[in-house]
Amino acid sequence: MTQIAHDRLLIIDFGSQVTQLIARRLRELNVYCEIHPFQNVTDAFLTEFAPKAVVLSGGPASVLDPDSPRAPQSVFELGVPVLGICYGQQVMMTQLGGEVSRGHGTAEFGRAYVTPSNNRLDLLDKWFKAGPEQVWMSHGDNVRALAPGFEVFGTSPNAPCAIVADPARHFYAVQFHPEVYHTPNGASLYEAFVKLAGFTGDWTMGAYREEAIRQIREQVGDAHVICGLSGGVDSSVAAVLIHEAIGDQLTCVFVDHGLLRMGEADQVLSMFRDNYNIPLIHADETELFLSALDGMSDPETKRKTIGKLFIDVFEKHAKSVGGAKFLAQGTLYPDVIESVSFSGGPSVTIKSHHNVGGLPDRMDMKLVEPLRELFKDEVRALGRELGLPESFVGRHPFPGPGLAIRCPGEITRPKLEILRLADAVYLDQIRKHGLYDEIWQAFAVILPVRTVGVMGDGRTYDFACALRAVTSVDGMTADYYPFSHEFLGETATRIINEVPGINRVTYDITSKPPGTIEWE
Ligand code: XMP
């Protein structure tokens, strides 16, 4: 559990697809919150966490099923406000003596309108501004009998108990999802809830910076730390923050694994050397990585190989600086959130992100991860707070395994060269058209397929490439960027003319989910 000393709100996760959005809405209100799966929330955990309020998330189960999850009963005995969302509402009703049924009302999915009842509830004053409010519903079950002490404060055509509350105990429960985009005024409901719970909005980047610095000093003492620098926003912010905390006890290691983009090594080294006085080792390990990856095809094997080699390189340099005891990484909150699995087992591994999974047990160094509580946009805010140049804070994310995961199928050096050039032309186009800042991430992928083309009077038989560009807030969900056809046409022409080895260009229009942002 984190040691952050702010007012804390606990989100108990029952497995909804949108639980992370609850955290986002709350963090936007400067409220510190953490998501924990219901299985992990024991009485001892609650005592240690000491939440000032609790939110019960939605989830796919039905409280009518005998094995469906519950909140620990002690959540309702803490004396703090509790807000139940969708499945969380039904859990609250069931556990406090109400009843839920499948037959009363009908299922409701998508847009609905909630009308206020005649009772007045402070929490809703800002919400029901002018009559019925649009909400987003996703439920099959409905509350049939209210738990003692509860009253109805809002109804929708198919949810007679759309909003219920026991104002005396500060228990509130809604059938809809106020955290999603399609509940346009939903944030004001969270705002009223946290205000009522007494949160003062003390989760600011200025406060975070001070506290993180104190904690890094406490954790590290007078030991030496090395920080793996990738040139991305996360590891750069982590490095600058740690340097502020412990000065030259920090050495950064920039590993060039031969999987970087065109010109990237020079850009990162000059940005650090021109702006900061942080000891920096440039480890050119191209040979080590590329010979290990040569001919490798399986995505997880690629990731694990790269993760292991990174650690080998860090360990080598930890020795070279006289024995670093700590390895710093820019791990973010979305990388460490445990998601709920209803099969009872651990949730499925989609990909082994190298800065979370894949660290060998034998690693001697302990981890320093000062960004573990932050979402990506919060890291950017912290970077600004620390004075990093805007050109750096606004950089698109770039994954640790680099171009290796943009080369599906066999990795070979010639393919990496082709990919690097295609990617450079694509990004140049995006910058020239002034689109860089509108896009979360854009890159080229070289496909493991050759196609026939005709150039001049000759036949070609070259690789196809895919272009990817997505919009996103935190990388957890994403949509493809709607480039104009002119832009796509011009970019395809440039790539085919300027990149030997590519004769066909496609544009990937998959959202996440069901796709992921990277191809591997
Ligand atoms: P996916 O492909 O999982 O990517 O939708 C979400 C975001 O994470 C980045 N990513 C990584 N970052 N190490 C990293 O530091 C990794 O192993 C890794 N894999 C994916 C990806 O670029 C996107 O921004």
PDB file of C-alpha atoms in Angstrom, residues 44-175:
ATOM      1  CA  ALA A  44      -7.344  -5.015   8.463  1.00  0.00           C
ATOM      2  CA  PHE A  45      -6.868  -3.316   5.101  1.00  0.00           C
ATOM      3  CA  LEU A  46      -9.689  -0.880   5.844  1.00  0.00           C
ATOM      4  CA  THR A  47      -8.180   0.039   9.204  1.00  0.00           C
ATOM      5  CA  GLU A  48      -4.797   0.686   7.636  1.00  0.00           C
ATOM      6  CA  PHE A  49      -6.142   2.549   4.597  1.00  0.00           C
ATOM      7  CA  ALA A  50      -8.459   4.682   6.761  1.00  0.00           C
ATOM      8  CA  PRO A  51     -10.577   6.061   3.911  1.00  0.00           C
ATOM      9  CA  LYS A  52     -12.445   9.305   4.339  1.00  0.00           C
ATOM     10  CA  ALA A  53     -15.082   7.960   1.936  1.00  0.00           C
ATOM     11  CA  VAL A  54     -15.728   4.797  -0.069  1.00  0.00           C
ATOM     12  CA  VAL A  55     -17.062   4.249  -3.583  1.00  0.00           C
ATOM     13  CA  LEU A  56     -18.423   0.831  -4.566  1.00  0.00           C
ATOM     14  CA  SER A  57     -17.877   0.349  -8.299  1.00  0.00           C
ATOM     15  CA  GLY A  58     -20.105  -1.299 -10.866  1.00  0.00           C
ATOM     16  CA  GLY A  59     -19.439  -4.827 -12.045  1.00  0.00           C
ATOM     17  CA  PRO A  60     -20.639  -7.594 -14.326  1.00  0.00           C
ATOM     18  CA  ALA A  61     -22.079  -9.917 -11.638  1.00  0.00           C
ATOM     19  CA  SER A  62     -25.646 -10.087 -10.329  1.00  0.00           C
ATOM     20  CA  VAL A  63     -26.196  -9.904  -6.561  1.00  0.00           C
ATOM     21  CA  LEU A  64     -28.843 -12.572  -7.114  1.00  0.00           C
ATOM     22  CA  ASP A  65     -26.156 -15.148  -7.917  1.00  0.00           C
ATOM     23  CA  PRO A  66     -25.052 -17.006  -4.807  1.00  0.00           C
ATOM     24  CA  ASP A  67     -21.317 -16.507  -5.379  1.00  0.00           C
ATOM     25  CA  SER A  68     -21.502 -12.860  -6.357  1.00  0.00           C
ATOM     26  CA  PRO A  69     -19.072 -10.490  -4.641  1.00  0.00           C
ATOM     27  CA  ARG A  70     -19.850  -8.330  -1.624  1.00  0.00           C
ATOM     28  CA  ALA A  71     -18.180  -5.478   0.213  1.00  0.00           C
ATOM     29  CA  PRO A  72     -16.922  -6.234   3.708  1.00  0.00           C
ATOM     30  CA  GLN A  73     -19.807  -5.399   6.032  1.00  0.00           C
ATOM     31  CA  SER A  74     -17.437  -3.180   8.036  1.00  0.00           C
ATOM     32  CA  VAL A  75     -17.414  -0.674   5.138  1.00  0.00           C
ATOM     33  CA  PHE A  76     -20.870   0.346   6.357  1.00  0.00           C
ATOM     34  CA  GLU A  77     -19.681   0.652   9.937  1.00  0.00           C
ATOM     35  CA  LEU A  78     -16.753   3.001   9.332  1.00  0.00           C
ATOM     36  CA  GLY A  79     -18.931   6.074   9.794  1.00  0.00           C
ATOM     37  CA  VAL A  80     -17.788   7.547   6.454  1.00  0.00           C
ATOM     38  CA  PRO A  81     -19.875   8.396   3.370  1.00  0.00           C
ATOM     39  CA  VAL A  82     -20.346   5.549   0.902  1.00  0.00           C
ATOM     40  CA  LEU A  83     -21.410   5.894  -2.733  1.00  0.00           C
ATOM     41  CA  GLY A  84     -22.603   2.817  -4.641  1.00  0.00           C
ATOM     42  CA  ILE A  85     -22.539   2.816  -8.449  1.00  0.00           C
ATOM     43  CA  CYS A  86     -24.727   0.367 -10.420  1.00  0.00           C
ATOM     44  CA  TYR A  87     -23.683  -3.081  -9.092  1.00  0.00           C
ATOM     45  CA  GLY A  88     -22.351  -1.128  -6.083  1.00  0.00           C
ATOM     46  CA  GLN A  89     -25.876   0.166  -5.491  1.00  0.00           C
ATOM     47  CA  GLN A  90     -27.248  -3.348  -5.505  1.00  0.00           C
ATOM     48  CA  VAL A  91     -24.528  -4.576  -3.153  1.00  0.00           C
ATOM     49  CA  MET A  92     -25.339  -1.750  -0.776  1.00  0.00           C
ATOM     50  CA  MET A  93     -29.069  -2.461  -0.838  1.00  0.00           C
ATOM     51  CA  THR A  94     -28.568  -6.200  -0.373  1.00  0.00           C
ATOM     52  CA  GLN A  95     -26.084  -5.854   2.475  1.00  0.00           C
ATOM     53  CA  LEU A  96     -28.136  -3.257   4.329  1.00  0.00           C
ATOM     54  CA  GLY A  97     -31.403  -5.215   4.252  1.00  0.00           C
ATOM     55  CA  GLY A  98     -33.051  -4.201   0.971  1.00  0.00           C
ATOM     56  CA  GLU A  99     -33.923  -6.415  -1.976  1.00  0.00           C
ATOM     57  CA  VAL A 100     -32.869  -6.626  -5.594  1.00  0.00           C
ATOM     58  CA  SER A 101     -34.766  -8.453  -8.310  1.00  0.00           C
ATOM     59  CA  ARG A 102     -34.527  -9.242 -11.967  1.00  0.00           C
ATOM     60  CA  GLY A 103     -38.193  -8.844 -12.737  1.00  0.00           C
ATOM     61  CA  HIS A 104     -39.031  -5.387 -11.431  1.00  0.00           C
ATOM     62  CA  GLY A 105     -38.555  -2.800 -14.180  1.00  0.00           C
ATOM     63  CA  THR A 106     -36.612  -4.032 -17.189  1.00  0.00           C
ATOM     64  CA  ALA A 107     -33.003  -4.044 -18.205  1.00  0.00           C
ATOM     65  CA  GLU A 108     -31.647  -0.708 -19.348  1.00  0.00           C
ATOM     66  CA  PHE A 109     -28.528  -0.171 -21.435  1.00  0.00           C
ATOM     67  CA  GLY A 110     -27.319   3.132 -22.788  1.00  0.00           C
ATOM     68  CA  ARG A 111     -28.871   6.582 -22.554  1.00  0.00           C
ATOM     69  CA  ALA A 112     -31.690   7.251 -20.087  1.00  0.00           C
ATOM     70  CA  TYR A 113     -33.111  10.254 -18.271  1.00  0.00           C
ATOM     71  CA  VAL A 114     -33.391  10.517 -14.506  1.00  0.00           C
ATOM     72  CA  THR A 115     -36.136  12.697 -13.035  1.00  0.00           C
ATOM     73  CA  PRO A 116     -35.861  14.107  -9.502  1.00  0.00           C
ATOM     74  CA  SER A 117     -38.409  12.963  -6.970  1.00  0.00           C
ATOM     75  CA  ASN A 118     -40.097  15.438  -4.631  1.00  0.00           C
ATOM     76  CA  ASN A 119     -37.637  14.808  -1.763  1.00  0.00           C
ATOM     77  CA  ARG A 120     -34.705  17.174  -1.508  1.00  0.00           C
ATOM     78  CA  LEU A 121     -31.121  15.926  -1.217  1.00  0.00           C
ATOM     79  CA  ASP A 122     -28.162  18.323  -0.827  1.00  0.00           C
ATOM     80  CA  LEU A 123     -26.003  16.055  -2.953  1.00  0.00           C
ATOM     81  CA  LEU A 124     -28.259  16.588  -5.942  1.00  0.00           C
ATOM     82  CA  ASP A 125     -28.692  20.345  -5.744  1.00  0.00           C
ATOM     83  CA  LYS A 126     -26.092  21.049  -8.411  1.00  0.00           C
ATOM     84  CA  TRP A 127     -27.070  18.073 -10.464  1.00  0.00           C
ATOM     85  CA  PHE A 128     -30.732  18.489 -11.248  1.00  0.00           C
ATOM     86  CA  LYS A 129     -30.370  21.975 -12.638  1.00  0.00           C
ATOM     87  CA  ALA A 130     -33.253  21.949 -15.021  1.00  0.00           C
ATOM     88  CA  GLY A 131     -35.379  18.841 -14.751  1.00  0.00           C
ATOM     89  CA  PRO A 132     -34.403  15.374 -15.971  1.00  0.00           C
ATOM     90  CA  GLU A 133     -30.695  14.658 -16.394  1.00  0.00           C
ATOM     91  CA  GLN A 134     -29.162  12.438 -19.042  1.00  0.00           C
ATOM     92  CA  VAL A 135     -27.345   9.412 -17.636  1.00  0.00           C
ATOM     93  CA  TRP A 136     -25.736   6.238 -18.940  1.00  0.00           C
ATOM     94  CA  MET A 137     -27.257   3.000 -17.665  1.00  0.00           C
ATOM     95  CA  SER A 138     -26.042  -0.555 -17.936  1.00  0.00           C
ATOM     96  CA  HIS A 139     -28.022  -2.900 -15.720  1.00  0.00           C
ATOM     97  CA  GLY A 140     -30.259  -5.942 -15.784  1.00  0.00           C
ATOM     98  CA  ASP A 141     -31.268  -6.036 -12.106  1.00  0.00           C
ATOM     99  CA  ASN A 142     -33.185  -3.416 -10.172  1.00  0.00           C
ATOM    100  CA  VAL A 143     -33.709  -2.494  -6.530  1.00  0.00           C
ATOM    101  CA  ARG A 144     -37.122  -3.840  -5.471  1.00  0.00           C
ATOM    102  CA  ALA A 145     -37.227  -2.987  -1.779  1.00  0.00           C
ATOM    103  CA  LEU A 146     -35.201  -0.218  -0.185  1.00  0.00           C
ATOM    104  CA  ALA A 147     -32.977  -0.982   2.782  1.00  0.00           C
ATOM    105  CA  PRO A 148     -34.210   0.586   6.054  1.00  0.00           C
ATOM    106  CA  GLY A 149     -33.420   4.303   6.250  1.00  0.00           C
ATOM    107  CA  PHE A 150     -33.276   4.777   2.448  1.00  0.00           C
ATOM    108  CA  GLU A 151     -35.533   6.924   0.268  1.00  0.00           C
ATOM    109  CA  VAL A 152     -35.808   7.391  -3.491  1.00  0.00           C
ATOM    110  CA  PHE A 153     -34.492  10.693  -4.867  1.00  0.00           C
ATOM    111  CA  GLY A 154     -34.566  10.063  -8.610  1.00  0.00           C
ATOM    112  CA  THR A 155     -36.205   7.676 -11.062  1.00  0.00           C
ATOM    113  CA  SER A 156     -35.822   6.722 -14.703  1.00  0.00           C
ATOM    114  CA  PRO A 157     -38.399   4.890 -16.832  1.00  0.00           C
ATOM    115  CA  ASN A 158     -36.785   1.514 -16.159  1.00  0.00           C
ATOM    116  CA  ALA A 159     -35.045   2.195 -12.850  1.00  0.00           C
ATOM    117  CA  PRO A 160     -37.581   3.235 -10.199  1.00  0.00           C
ATOM    118  CA  CYS A 161     -34.678   3.513  -7.752  1.00  0.00           C
ATOM    119  CA  ALA A 162     -32.216   5.352 -10.015  1.00  0.00           C
ATOM    120  CA  ILE A 163     -31.016   7.403  -7.028  1.00  0.00           C
ATOM    121  CA  VAL A 164     -31.493   6.274  -3.442  1.00  0.00           C
ATOM    122  CA  ALA A 165     -29.957   7.557  -0.236  1.00  0.00           C
ATOM    123  CA  ASP A 166     -29.933   7.342   3.509  1.00  0.00           C
ATOM    124  CA  PRO A 167     -28.917  10.971   4.143  1.00  0.00           C
ATOM    125  CA  ALA A 168     -28.553  10.460   7.911  1.00  0.00           C
ATOM    126  CA  ARG A 169     -25.800   7.865   7.433  1.00  0.00           C
ATOM    127  CA  HIS A 170     -24.439   9.501   4.247  1.00  0.00           C
ATOM    128  CA  PHE A 171     -25.039   6.410   2.128  1.00  0.00           C
ATOM    129  CA  TYR A 172     -25.820   7.196  -1.508  1.00  0.00           C
ATOM    130  CA  ALA A 173     -26.405   4.827  -4.386  1.00  0.00           C
ATOM    131  CA  VAL A 174     -27.150   5.326  -8.050  1.00  0.00           C
ATOM    132  CA  GLN A 175     -28.164   2.833 -10.699  1.00  0.00           C
TER     133      GLN A 175
END
